[in-house]
Short mmCIF file of C-alpha atoms in Angstrom, two decimals:
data_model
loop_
_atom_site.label_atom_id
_atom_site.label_comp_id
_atom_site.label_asym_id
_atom_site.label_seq_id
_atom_site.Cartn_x
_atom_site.Cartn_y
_atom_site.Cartn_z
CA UNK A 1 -16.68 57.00 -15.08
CA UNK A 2 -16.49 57.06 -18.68
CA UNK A 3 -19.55 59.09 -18.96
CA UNK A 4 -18.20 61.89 -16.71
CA UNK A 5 -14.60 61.50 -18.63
CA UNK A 6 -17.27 62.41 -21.78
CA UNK A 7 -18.07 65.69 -19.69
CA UNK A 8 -15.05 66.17 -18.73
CA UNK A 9 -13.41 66.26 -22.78
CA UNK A 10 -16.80 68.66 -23.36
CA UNK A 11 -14.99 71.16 -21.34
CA UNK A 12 -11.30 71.13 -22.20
CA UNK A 13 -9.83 73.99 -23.61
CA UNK A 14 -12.23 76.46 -22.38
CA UNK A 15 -11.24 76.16 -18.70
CA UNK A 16 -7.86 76.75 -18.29
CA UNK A 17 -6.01 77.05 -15.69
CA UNK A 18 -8.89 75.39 -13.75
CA UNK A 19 -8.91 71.77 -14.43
CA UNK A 20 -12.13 70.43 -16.80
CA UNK A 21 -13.36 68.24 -14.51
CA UNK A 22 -16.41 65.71 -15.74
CA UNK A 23 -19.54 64.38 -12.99
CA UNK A 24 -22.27 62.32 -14.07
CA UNK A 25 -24.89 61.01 -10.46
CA UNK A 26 -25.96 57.83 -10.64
CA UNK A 27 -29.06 56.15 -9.28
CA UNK A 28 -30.21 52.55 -9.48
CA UNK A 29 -27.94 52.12 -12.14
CA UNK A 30 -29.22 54.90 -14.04
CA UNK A 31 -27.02 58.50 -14.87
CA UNK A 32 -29.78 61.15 -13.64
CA UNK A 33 -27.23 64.10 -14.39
CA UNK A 34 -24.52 65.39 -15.94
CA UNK A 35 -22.06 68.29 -16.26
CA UNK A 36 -18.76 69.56 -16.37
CA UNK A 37 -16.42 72.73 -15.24
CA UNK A 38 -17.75 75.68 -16.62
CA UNK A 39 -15.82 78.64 -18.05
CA UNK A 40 -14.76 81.53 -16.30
CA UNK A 41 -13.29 81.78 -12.56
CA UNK A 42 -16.36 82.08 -10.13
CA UNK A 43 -18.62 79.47 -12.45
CA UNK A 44 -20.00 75.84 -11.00
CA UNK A 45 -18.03 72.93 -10.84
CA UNK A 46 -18.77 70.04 -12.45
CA UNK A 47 -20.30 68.13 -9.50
CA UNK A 48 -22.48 71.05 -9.31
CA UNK A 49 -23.54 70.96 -12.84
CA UNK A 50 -24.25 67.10 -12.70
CA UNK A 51 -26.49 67.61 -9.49
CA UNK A 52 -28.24 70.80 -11.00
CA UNK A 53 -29.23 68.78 -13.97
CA UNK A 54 -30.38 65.96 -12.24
CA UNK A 55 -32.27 68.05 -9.97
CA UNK A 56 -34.12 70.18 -13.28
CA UNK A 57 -34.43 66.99 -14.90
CA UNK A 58 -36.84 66.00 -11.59
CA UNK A 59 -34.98 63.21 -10.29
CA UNK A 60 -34.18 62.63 -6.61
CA UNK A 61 -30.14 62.88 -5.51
CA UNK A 62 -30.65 61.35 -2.31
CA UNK A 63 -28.78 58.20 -1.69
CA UNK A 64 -27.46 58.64 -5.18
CA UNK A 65 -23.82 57.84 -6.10
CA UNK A 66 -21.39 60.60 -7.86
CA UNK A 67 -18.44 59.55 -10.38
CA UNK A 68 -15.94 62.79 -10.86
CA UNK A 69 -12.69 62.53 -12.90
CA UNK A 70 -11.00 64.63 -9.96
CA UNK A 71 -11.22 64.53 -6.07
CA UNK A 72 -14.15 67.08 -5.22
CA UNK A 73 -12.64 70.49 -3.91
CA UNK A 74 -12.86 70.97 -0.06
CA UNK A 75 -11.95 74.99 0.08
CA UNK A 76 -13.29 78.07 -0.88
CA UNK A 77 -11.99 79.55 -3.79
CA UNK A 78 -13.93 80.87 -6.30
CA UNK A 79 -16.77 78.98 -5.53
CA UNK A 80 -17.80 76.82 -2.51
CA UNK A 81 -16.90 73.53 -1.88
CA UNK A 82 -18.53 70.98 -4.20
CA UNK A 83 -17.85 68.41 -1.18
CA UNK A 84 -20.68 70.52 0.81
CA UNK A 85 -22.84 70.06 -2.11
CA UNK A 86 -22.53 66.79 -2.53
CA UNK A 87 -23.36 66.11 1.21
CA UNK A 88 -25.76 68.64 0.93
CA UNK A 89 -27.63 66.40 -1.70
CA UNK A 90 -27.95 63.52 -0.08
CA UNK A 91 -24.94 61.79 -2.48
CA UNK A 92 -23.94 58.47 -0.18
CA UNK A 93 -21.00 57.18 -2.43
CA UNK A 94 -17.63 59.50 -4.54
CA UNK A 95 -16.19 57.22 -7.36
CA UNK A 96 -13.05 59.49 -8.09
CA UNK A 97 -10.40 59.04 -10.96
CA UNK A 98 -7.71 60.63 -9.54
CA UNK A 99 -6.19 62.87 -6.34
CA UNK A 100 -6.35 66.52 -6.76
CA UNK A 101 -2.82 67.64 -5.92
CA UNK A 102 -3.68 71.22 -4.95
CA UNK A 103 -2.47 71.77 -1.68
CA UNK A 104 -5.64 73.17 -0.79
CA UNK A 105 -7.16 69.73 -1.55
CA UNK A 106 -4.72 67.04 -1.72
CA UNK A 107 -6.51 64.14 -0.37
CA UNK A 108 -9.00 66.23 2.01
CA UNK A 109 -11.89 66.57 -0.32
CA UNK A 110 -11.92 62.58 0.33
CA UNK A 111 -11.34 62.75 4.15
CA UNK A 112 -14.19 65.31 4.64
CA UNK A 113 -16.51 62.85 2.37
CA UNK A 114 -15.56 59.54 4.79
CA UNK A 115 -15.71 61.63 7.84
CA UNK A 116 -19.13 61.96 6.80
CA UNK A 117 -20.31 58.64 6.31
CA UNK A 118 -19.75 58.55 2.28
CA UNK A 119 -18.12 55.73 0.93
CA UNK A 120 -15.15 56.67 -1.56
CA UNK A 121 -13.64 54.71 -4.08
CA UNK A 122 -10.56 56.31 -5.45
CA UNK A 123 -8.47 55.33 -8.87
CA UNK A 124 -11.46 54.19 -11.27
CA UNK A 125 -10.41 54.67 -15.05
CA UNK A 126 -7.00 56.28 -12.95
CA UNK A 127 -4.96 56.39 -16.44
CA UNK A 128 -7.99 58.22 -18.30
CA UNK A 129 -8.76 60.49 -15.76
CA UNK A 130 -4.49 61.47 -15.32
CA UNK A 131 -4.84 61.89 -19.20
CA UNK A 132 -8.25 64.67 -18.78
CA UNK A 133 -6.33 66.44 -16.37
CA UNK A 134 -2.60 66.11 -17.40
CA UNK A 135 -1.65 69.96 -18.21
CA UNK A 136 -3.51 71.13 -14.86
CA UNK A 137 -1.59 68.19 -12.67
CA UNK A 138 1.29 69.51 -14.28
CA UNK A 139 0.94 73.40 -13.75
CA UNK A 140 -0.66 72.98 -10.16
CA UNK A 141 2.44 70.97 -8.76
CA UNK A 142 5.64 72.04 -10.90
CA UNK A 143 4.19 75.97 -12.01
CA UNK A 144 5.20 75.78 -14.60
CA UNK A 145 3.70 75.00 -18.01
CA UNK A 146 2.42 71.91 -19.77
CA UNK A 147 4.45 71.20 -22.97
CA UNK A 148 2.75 69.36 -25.96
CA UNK A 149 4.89 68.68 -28.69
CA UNK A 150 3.07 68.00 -31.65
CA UNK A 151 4.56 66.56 -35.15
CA UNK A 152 3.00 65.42 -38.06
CA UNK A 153 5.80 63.09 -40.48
CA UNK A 154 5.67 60.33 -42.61
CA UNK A 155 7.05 57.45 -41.81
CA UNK A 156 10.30 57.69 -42.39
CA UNK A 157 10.36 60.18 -39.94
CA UNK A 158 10.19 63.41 -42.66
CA UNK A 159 8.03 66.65 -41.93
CA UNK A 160 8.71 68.23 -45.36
CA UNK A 161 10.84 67.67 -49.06
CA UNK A 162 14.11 68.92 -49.04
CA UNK A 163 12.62 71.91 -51.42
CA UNK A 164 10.38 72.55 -47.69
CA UNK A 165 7.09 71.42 -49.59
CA UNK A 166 5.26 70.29 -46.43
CA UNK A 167 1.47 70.56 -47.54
CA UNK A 168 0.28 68.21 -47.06
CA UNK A 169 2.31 65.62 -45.56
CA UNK A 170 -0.99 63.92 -43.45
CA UNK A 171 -4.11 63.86 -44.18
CA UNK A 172 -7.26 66.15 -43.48
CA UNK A 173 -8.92 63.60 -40.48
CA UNK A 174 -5.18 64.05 -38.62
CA UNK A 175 -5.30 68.11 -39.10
CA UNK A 176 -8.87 68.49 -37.95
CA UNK A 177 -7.01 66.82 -34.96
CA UNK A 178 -4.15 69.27 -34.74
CA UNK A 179 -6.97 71.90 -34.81
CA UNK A 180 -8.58 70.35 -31.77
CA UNK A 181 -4.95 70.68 -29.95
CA UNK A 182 -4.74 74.35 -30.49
CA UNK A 183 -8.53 74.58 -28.64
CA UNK A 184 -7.37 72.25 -25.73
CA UNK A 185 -4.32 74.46 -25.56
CA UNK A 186 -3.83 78.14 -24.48
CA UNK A 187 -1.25 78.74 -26.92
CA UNK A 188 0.65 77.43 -30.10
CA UNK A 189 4.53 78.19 -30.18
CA UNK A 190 6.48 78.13 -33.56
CA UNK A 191 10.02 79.47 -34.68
CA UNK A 192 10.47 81.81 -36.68
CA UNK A 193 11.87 79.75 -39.42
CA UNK A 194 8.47 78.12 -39.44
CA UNK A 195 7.00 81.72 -40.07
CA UNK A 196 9.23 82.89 -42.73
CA UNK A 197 8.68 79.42 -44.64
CA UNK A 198 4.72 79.22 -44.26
CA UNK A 199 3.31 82.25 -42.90
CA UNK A 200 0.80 80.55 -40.91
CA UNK A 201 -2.27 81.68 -39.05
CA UNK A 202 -1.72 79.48 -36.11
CA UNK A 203 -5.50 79.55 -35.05
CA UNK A 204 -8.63 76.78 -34.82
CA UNK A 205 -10.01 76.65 -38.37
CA UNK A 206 -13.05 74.06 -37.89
CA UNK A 207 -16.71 74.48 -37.74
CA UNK A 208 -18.49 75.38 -34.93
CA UNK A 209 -17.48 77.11 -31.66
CA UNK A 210 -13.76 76.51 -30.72
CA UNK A 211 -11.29 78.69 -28.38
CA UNK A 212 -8.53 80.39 -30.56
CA UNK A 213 -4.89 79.92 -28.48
CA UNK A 214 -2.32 82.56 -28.05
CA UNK A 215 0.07 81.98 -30.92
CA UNK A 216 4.13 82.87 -29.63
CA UNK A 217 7.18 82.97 -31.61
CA UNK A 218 10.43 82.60 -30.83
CA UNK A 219 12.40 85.22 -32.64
CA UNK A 220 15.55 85.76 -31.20
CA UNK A 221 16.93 88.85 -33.48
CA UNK A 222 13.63 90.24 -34.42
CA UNK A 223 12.85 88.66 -37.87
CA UNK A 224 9.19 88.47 -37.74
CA UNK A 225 7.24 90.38 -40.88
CA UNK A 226 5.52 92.96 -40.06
CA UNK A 227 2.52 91.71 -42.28
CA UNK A 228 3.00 88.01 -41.30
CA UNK A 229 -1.04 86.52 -41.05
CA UNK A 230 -0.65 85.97 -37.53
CA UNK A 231 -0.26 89.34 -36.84
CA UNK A 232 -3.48 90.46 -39.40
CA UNK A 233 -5.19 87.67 -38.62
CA UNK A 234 -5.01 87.02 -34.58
CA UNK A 235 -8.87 86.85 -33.90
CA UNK A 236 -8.29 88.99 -30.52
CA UNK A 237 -6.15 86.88 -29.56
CA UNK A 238 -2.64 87.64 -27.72
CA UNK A 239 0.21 87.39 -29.68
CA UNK A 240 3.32 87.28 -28.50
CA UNK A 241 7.10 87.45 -29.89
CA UNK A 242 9.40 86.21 -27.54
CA UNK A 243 12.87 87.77 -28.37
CA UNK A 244 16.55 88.64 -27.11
CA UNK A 245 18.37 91.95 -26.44
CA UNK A 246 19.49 91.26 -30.27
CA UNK A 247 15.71 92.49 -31.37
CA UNK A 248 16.26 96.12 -32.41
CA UNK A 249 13.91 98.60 -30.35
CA UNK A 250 12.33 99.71 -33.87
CA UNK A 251 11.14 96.75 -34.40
CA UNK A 252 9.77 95.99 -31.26
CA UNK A 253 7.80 98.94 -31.41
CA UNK A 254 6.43 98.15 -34.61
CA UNK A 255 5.36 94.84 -33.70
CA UNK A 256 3.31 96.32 -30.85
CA UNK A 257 1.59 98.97 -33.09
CA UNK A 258 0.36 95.84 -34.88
CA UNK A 259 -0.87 94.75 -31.48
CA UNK A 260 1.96 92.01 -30.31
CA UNK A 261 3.70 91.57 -27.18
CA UNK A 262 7.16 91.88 -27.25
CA UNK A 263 8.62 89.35 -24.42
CA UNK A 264 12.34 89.99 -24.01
CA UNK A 265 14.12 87.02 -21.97
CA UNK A 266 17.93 86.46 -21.70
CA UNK A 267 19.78 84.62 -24.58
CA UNK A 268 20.96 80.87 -23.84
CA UNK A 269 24.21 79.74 -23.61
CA UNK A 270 23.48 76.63 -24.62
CA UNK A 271 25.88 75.13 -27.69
CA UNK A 272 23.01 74.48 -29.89
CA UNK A 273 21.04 76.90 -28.70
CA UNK A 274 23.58 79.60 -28.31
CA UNK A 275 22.03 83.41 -29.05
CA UNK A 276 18.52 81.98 -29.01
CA UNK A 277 15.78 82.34 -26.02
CA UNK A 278 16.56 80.61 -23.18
CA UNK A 279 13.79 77.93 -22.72
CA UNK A 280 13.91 77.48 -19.21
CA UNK A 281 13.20 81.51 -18.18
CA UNK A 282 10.34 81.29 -21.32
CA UNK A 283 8.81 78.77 -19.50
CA UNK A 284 8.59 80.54 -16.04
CA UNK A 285 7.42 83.90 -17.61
CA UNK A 286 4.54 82.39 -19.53
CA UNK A 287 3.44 80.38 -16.25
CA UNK A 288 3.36 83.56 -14.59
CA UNK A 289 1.45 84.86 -17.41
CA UNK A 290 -1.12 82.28 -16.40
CA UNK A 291 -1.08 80.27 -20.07
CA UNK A 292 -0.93 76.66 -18.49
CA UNK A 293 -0.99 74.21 -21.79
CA UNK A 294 1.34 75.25 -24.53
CA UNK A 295 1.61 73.54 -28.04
CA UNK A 296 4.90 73.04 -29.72
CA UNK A 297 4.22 73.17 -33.45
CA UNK A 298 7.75 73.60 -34.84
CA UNK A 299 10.04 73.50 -36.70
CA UNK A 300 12.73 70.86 -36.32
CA UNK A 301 15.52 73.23 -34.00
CA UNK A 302 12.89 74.16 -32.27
CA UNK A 303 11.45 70.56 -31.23
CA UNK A 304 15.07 70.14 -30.32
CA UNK A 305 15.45 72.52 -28.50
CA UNK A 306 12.82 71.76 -26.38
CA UNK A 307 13.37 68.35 -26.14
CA UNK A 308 17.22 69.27 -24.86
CA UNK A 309 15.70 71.62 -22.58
CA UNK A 310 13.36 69.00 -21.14
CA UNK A 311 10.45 70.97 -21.52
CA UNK A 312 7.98 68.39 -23.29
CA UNK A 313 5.85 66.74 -21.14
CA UNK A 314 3.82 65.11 -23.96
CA UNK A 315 4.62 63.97 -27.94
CA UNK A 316 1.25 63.48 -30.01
CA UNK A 317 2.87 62.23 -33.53
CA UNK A 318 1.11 62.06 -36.82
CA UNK A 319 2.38 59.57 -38.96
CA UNK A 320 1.64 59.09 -42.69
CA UNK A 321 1.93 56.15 -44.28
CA UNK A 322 4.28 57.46 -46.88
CA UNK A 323 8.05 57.62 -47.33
CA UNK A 324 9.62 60.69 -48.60
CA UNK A 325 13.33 59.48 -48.40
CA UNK A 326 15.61 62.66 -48.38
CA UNK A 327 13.87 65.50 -46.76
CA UNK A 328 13.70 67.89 -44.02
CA UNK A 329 13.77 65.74 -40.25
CA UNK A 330 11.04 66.23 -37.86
CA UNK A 331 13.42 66.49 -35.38
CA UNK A 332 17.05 68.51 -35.33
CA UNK A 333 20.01 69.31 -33.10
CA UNK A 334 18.91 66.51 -30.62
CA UNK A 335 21.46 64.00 -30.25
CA UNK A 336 22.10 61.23 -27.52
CA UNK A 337 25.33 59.46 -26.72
CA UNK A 338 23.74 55.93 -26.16
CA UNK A 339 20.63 54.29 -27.16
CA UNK A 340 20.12 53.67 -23.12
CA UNK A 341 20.34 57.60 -22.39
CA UNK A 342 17.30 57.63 -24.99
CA UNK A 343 13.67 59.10 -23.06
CA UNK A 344 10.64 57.06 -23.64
CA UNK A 345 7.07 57.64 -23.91
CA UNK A 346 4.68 56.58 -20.90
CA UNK A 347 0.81 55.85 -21.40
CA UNK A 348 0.90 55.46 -24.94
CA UNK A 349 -2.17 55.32 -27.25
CA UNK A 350 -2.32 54.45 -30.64
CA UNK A 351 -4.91 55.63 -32.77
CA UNK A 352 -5.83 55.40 -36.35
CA UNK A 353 -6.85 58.84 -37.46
CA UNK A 354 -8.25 58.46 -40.76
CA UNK A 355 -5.51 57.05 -43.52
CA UNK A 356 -2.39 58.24 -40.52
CA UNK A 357 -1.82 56.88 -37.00
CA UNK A 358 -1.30 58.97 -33.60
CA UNK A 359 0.96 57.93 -31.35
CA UNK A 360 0.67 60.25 -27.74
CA UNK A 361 2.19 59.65 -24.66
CA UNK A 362 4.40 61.36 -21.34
CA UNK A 363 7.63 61.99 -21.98
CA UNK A 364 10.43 60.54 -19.06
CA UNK A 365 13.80 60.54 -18.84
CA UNK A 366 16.12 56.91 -19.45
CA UNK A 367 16.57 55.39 -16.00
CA UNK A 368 19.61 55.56 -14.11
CA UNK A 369 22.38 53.54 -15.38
CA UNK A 370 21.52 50.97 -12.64
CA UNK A 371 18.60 50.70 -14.27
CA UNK A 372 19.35 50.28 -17.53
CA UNK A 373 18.84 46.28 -18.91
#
């Protein structure tokens, strides 16, 4: 299973919406084939991949065993069942990570395997497979999108200096990182205090082949340059300024002459957030625009914000061993009554990127004052 979670991280970021789903086939022990989703609606699945490879590689499928990150789809939708071609192949045992909660699927990819005569085992590596698929679980069953907040700090919990000197605050293994985000997502959101502060680009700058995201901003009264780099430098890519009623119309049509998308949504009434976007309608519009995994870069009101709105399904924090004592917070206009109304992270991993650590993990809500210890 941890090979086909390998295939299955190969994939992410270029197959969104459709989950990247990893398969290696097993015989005697022995991985004869591997492969995962491919890009583009109407292209093989991974369990077709894996058996296509085994298959050119001259090795026999028959009575061989398949390990997928994701139940095996049962329907036709774009492309035929991959449960028909595993039977098809002569595959006599599924290991699956997790349940594919599509209701198209939902449990009968595994039925249709046991019905005939293949043995499934179900949950294998569950954690790591929920963690390959998280922003696809999360747009197939609540439509709307994935949130991934994303903050880099040092450890006393500062983003910046009070002057707003910010570069650079971790260190160059932990932003090759960030830049691997932006692939795995299908667009970066900002402020646009974070614009008018560092003008930034907002797109994958590392070597190789990597999918550039959507970059959005929130500008509520139409503030965004005309010349900002994310506007002269958007690789093809959409960008979009999410705004108010306050945005004058000349501006809005200047921004689209430079090639963005003006998305007007109603203003919140929200204390903090009063005369800003509301969150909550943002979030419907760009699930119905089909962008299922969107990174929240910044700044501080606007991780807030977010957080208040209960948007973020997942924090990944960068932490720099360095203390920078007064300074601008990572976080602002979030505030809790009690330490027992605070949310916690779920399925945490800590890992040492070069000189910083990352912490990631789910976002839930405190428990129920019942609950609470």
């Amino acid at each position: 299973m941890r090979a086909a979670l390998e295939w299955s991280h190969r994939g992410r970021g270029w197959n969104s919406p459709r989950p990247s789903v990893g398969c290696v086939i097993v015989r005697d022990g022995v991985i004869i084939g591997g492969g995962h989703t491919q890009p583009g609606s109407g292209n093989p699945h991974a369990e077709v991949m894996a058996l296509r490879a085994a298959v050119a590689a001259g090795e026999s499928t028959f009575g061989a065993t398949a390990y997928v990150t994701l139940e095996p789809c049962c329907h036709f939708g774009t492309t035929p069942p991959c449960t028909d071609a595993l039977l098809k192949a002569g595959i006599v045992r599924v290991v699956s990570g997790v349940l594919d909660p599509n209701p198209a699927i939902a449990g009968r990819g595994y039925r249709q395997l046991e019905q005939a005569g293949v043995e499934v085992t179900i949950g294998v590596l569950a954690d790591e497979c929920f963690r390959a698929h998280d922003d696809f679980l999360k747009f197939i069953v609540e439509s709307r999108p994935f949130g991934i907040l994303k903050i880099a700090s040092s450890l006393d919990g500062k983003i910046a200096l009070s002057s707003g000197e910010s570069k650079w605050v971790t260190g160059s293994e932990a932003r090759q990182q960030s830049h691997r985000l932006r692939h795995e997502s299908d667009a970066v959101l900002v402020g646009i205090e974070t614009v008018l502060a560092d003008d930034p680009a907002l797109d994958v700058r590392l070597e190789g082949e990597w999918k550039q995201p959507a970059k959005i901003v929130l500008d509520s009264r139409g503030r965004t340059p005309l010349d900002a780099r994310l506007l002269r430098e958007n690789r093809g890519v959409p960008v979009i300024i999410v705004t108010t009623e306050a945005m004058p119309r000349e501006h809005e049509e200047q921004l689209v002459e430079r090639g963005a998308r003006v998305l007007r949504v109603p203003s919140s009434a929200d204390g903090e957030n009063r005369g800003r976007v509301e969150l909550k309608v943002l979030w419907s519009r760009l699930w119905e625009l089909g962008l299922c995994t969107i990174l929240i870069e910044g700044g501080a009101h606007v991780a807030g914000a977010f957080l208040r709105a209960g948007l973020v399904d997942r924090v990944v924090w960068f932490v720099a061993p360095k203390l920078i004592g007064a300074g601008r917070e990572a976080i602002a206009g979030f505030a809790l009554p009690e330490l027992s109304a605070v949310p916690r992270l779920s399925k945490v991993l800590w890992q040492a990127v070069g000189e910083d650590m990352m912490c990631s993990g789910y976002l839930e809500a405190a428990p129920a004052s019942e609950d609470r210890g």
